[in-house]
XYZ file of N, CA and C in Angstrom:
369
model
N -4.708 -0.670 93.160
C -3.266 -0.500 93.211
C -2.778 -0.849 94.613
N -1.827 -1.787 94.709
C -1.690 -2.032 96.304
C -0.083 -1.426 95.929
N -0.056 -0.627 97.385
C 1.081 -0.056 97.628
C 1.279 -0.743 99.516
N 2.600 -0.694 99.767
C 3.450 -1.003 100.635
C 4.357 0.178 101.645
N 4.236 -0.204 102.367
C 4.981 1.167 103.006
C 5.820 0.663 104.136
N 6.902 0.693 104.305
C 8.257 0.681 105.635
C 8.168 1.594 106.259
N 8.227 1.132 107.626
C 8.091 2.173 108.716
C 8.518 1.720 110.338
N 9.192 2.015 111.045
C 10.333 1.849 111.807
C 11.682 2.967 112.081
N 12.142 2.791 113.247
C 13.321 3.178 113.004
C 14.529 3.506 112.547
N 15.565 4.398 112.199
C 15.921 4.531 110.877
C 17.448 3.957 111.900
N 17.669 4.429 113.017
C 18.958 3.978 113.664
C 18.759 2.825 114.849
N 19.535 1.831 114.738
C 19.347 0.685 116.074
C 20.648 0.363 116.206
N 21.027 0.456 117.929
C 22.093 0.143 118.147
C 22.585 -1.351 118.387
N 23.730 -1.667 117.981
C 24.151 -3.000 118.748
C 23.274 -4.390 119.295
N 23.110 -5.225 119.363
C 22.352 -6.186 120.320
C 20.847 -5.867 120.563
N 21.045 -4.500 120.027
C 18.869 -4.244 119.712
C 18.106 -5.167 118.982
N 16.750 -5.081 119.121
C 16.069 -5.494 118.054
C 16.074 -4.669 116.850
N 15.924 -5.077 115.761
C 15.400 -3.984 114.931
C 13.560 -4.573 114.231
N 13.067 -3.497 114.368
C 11.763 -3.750 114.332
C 11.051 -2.982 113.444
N 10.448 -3.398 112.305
C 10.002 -2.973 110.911
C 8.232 -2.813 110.740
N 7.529 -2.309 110.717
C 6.530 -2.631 109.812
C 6.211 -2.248 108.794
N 5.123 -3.777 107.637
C 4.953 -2.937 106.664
C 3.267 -2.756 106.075
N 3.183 -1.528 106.314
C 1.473 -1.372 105.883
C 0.952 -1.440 104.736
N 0.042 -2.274 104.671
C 0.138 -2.567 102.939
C -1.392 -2.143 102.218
N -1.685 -1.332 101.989
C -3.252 -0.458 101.016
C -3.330 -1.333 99.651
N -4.968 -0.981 99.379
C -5.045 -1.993 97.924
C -4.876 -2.980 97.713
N -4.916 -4.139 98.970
C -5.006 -5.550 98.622
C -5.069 -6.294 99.828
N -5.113 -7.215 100.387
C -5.657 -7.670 101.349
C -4.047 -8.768 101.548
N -3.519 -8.636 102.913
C -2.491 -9.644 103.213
C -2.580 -10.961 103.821
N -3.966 -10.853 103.639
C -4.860 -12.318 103.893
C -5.416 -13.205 102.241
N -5.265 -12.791 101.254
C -5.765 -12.878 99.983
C -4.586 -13.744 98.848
N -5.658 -15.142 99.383
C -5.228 -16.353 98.228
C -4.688 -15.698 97.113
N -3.085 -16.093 96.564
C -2.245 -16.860 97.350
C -1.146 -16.129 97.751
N -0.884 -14.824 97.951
C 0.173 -14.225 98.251
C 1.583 -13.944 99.108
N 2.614 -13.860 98.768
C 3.515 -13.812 100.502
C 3.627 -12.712 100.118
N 4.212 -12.271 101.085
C 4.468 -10.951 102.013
C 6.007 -11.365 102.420
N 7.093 -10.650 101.742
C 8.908 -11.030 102.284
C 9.230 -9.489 102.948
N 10.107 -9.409 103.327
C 11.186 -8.436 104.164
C 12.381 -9.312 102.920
N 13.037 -8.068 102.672
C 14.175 -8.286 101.706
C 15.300 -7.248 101.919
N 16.520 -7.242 102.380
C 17.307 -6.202 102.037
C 18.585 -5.516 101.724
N 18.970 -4.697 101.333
C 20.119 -4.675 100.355
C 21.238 -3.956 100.977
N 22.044 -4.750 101.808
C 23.194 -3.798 102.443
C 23.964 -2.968 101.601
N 24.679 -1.584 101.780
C 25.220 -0.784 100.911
C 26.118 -1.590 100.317
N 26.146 -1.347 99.049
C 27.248 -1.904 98.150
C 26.919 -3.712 97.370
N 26.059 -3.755 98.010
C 25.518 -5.731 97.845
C 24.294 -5.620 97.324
N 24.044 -7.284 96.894
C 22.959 -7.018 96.299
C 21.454 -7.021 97.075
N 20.338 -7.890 96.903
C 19.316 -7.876 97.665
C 19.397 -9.487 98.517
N 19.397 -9.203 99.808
C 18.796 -10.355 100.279
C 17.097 -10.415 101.109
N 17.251 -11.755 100.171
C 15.695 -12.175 101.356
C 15.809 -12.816 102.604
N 15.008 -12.191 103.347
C 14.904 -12.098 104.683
C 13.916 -13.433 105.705
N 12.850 -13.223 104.341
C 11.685 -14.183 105.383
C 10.360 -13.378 104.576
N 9.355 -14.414 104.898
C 8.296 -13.937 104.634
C 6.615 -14.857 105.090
N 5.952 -14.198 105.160
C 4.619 -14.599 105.969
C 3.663 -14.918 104.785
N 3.544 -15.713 104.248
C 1.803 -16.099 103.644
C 0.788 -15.530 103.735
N -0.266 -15.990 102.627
C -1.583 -15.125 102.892
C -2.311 -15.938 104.450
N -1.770 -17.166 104.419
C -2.360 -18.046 105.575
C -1.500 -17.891 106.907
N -0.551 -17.104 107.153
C 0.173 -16.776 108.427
C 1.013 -17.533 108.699
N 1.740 -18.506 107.592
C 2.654 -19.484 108.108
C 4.258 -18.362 107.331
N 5.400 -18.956 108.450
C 6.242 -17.850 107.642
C 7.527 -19.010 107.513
N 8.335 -18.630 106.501
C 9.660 -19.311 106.201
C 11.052 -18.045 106.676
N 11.628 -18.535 106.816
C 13.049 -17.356 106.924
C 14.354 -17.941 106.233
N 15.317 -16.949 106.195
C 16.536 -17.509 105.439
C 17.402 -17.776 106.304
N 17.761 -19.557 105.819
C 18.712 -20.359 106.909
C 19.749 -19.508 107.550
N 20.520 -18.317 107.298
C 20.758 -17.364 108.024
C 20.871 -16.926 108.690
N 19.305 -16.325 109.059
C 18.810 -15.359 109.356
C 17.511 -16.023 110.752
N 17.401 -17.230 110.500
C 16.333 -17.556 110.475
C 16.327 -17.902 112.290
N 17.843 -18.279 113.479
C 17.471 -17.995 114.380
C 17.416 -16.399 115.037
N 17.453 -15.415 114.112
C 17.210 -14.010 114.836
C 16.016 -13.593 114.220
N 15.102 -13.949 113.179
C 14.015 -13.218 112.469
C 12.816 -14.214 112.947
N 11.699 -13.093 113.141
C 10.125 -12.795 113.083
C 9.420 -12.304 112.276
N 8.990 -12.914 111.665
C 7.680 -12.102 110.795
C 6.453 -12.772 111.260
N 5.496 -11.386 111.718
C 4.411 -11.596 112.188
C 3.467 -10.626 111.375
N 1.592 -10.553 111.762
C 1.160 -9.806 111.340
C -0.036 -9.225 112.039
N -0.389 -8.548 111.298
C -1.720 -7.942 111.848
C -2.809 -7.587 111.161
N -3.784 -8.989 111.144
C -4.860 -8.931 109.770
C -5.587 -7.639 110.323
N -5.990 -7.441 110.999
C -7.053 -5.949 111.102
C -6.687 -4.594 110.852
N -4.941 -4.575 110.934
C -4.194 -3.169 110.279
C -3.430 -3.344 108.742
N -3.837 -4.320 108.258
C -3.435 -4.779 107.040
C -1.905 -4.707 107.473
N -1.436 -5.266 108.154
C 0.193 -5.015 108.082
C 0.892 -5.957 108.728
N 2.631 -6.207 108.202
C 3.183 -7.800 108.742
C 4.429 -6.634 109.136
N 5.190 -7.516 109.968
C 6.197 -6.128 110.873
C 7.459 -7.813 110.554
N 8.789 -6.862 110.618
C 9.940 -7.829 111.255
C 10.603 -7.261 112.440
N 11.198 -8.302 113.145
C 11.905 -8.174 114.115
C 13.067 -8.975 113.799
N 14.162 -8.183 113.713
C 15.440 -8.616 113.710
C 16.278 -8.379 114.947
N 16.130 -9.568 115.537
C 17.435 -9.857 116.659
C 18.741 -9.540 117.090
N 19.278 -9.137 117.772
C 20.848 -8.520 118.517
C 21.585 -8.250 116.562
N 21.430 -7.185 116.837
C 21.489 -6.493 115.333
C 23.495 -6.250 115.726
N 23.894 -6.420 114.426
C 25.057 -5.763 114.121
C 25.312 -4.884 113.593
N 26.169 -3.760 112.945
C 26.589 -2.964 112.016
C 26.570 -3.793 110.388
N 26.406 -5.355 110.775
C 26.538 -6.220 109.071
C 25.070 -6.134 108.414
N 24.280 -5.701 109.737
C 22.902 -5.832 109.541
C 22.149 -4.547 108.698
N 23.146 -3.185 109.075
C 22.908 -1.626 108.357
C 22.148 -2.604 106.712
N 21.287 -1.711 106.184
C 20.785 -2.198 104.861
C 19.467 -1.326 104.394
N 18.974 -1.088 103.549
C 17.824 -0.832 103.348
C 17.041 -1.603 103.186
N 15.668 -2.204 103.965
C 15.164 -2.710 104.158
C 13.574 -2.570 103.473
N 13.458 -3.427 102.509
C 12.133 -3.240 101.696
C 10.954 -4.635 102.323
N 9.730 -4.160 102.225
C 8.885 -5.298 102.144
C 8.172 -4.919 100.540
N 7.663 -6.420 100.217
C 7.585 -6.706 98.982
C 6.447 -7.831 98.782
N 5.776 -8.004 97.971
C 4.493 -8.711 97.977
C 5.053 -9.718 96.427
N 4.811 -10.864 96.691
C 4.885 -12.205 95.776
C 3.762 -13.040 95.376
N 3.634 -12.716 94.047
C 2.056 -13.730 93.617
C 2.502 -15.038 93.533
N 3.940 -15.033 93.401
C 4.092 -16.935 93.234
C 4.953 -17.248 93.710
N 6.057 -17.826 93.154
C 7.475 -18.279 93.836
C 8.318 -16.929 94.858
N 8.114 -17.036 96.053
C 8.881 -15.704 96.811
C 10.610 -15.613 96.820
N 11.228 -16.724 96.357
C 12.359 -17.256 96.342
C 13.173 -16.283 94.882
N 12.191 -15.932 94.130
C 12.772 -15.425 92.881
C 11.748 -14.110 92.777
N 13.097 -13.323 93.107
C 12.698 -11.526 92.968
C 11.984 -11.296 91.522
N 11.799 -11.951 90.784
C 11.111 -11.522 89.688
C 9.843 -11.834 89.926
N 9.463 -12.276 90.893
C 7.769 -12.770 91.228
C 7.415 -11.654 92.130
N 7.836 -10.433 92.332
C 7.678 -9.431 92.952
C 6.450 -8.664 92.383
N 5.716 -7.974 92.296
C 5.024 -7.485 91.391
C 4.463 -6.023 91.961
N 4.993 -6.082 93.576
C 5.048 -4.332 94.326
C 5.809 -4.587 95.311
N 6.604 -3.316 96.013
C 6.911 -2.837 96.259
C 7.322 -1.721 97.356
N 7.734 -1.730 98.447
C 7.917 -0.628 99.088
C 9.017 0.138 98.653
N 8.903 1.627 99.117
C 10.093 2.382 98.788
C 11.526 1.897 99.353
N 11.377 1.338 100.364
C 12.552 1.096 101.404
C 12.485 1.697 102.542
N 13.177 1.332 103.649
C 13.799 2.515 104.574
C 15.285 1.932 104.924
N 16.015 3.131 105.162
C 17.140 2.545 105.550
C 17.202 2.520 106.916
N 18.313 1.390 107.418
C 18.348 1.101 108.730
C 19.796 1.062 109.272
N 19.956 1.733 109.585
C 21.882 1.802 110.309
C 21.936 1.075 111.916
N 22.652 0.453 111.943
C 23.148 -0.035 113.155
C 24.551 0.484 113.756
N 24.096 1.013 114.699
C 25.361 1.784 115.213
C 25.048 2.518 116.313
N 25.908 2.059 117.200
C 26.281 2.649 118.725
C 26.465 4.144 118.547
């Protein structure tokens, strides 16, 4: 059973980073062919994807998003972290990581899960 877990700060102010990791049990984040996304759902909206790292360490991000986001990892703690750049209040969201056996582009290729954490931005 691979489970996922968010873990980070729950408040970041203004022009902070915001900085995520997610620890992932029961499966290996090195293990043909999987990604690994950061996805998340500001109050009231739906889900956006964020970015995500491969089983091979190469990562894509959303045109977006993509000059303030990092996704990196750490094969020996089983875990890939984000860093989100000079954060706004647009940025507040709950923030899930999520594991993809195939297409990462379409939330139905999801197949686990983190609970979330939420993340507020605010001075």
């Amino acid at each position: 059973q691979v489970q996922l877990q968010e873990s980070g700060p729950g408040l970041v102010k203004p022009s902070q980073t915001l900085s995520l990791t997610c620890t992932v049990s029961g499966g290996s984040i090195t293990r043909n062919y999987y990604y690994w996304s950061w996805i998340r759902q500001p109050p009231g909206k739906g889900l956006e994807w964020i970015g995500y790292i491969t089983y091979s360490g190469s990562t894509y991000y959303s045109p977006s998003l993509k000059s303030r986001t990092s996704i990196s990892r750490n094969t020996s703690k089983n875990q890939f972290t984000l860093q989100l750049r000079s954060v706004t209040p647009e940025d507040t969201a709950v923030y899930y990581c999520a594991r993809a056996e195939k297409d990462p582009s379409d939330y139905g290729q999801y197949d686990y899960w983190g609970q979330g954490t939420q993340v507020t931005v605010s001075s």
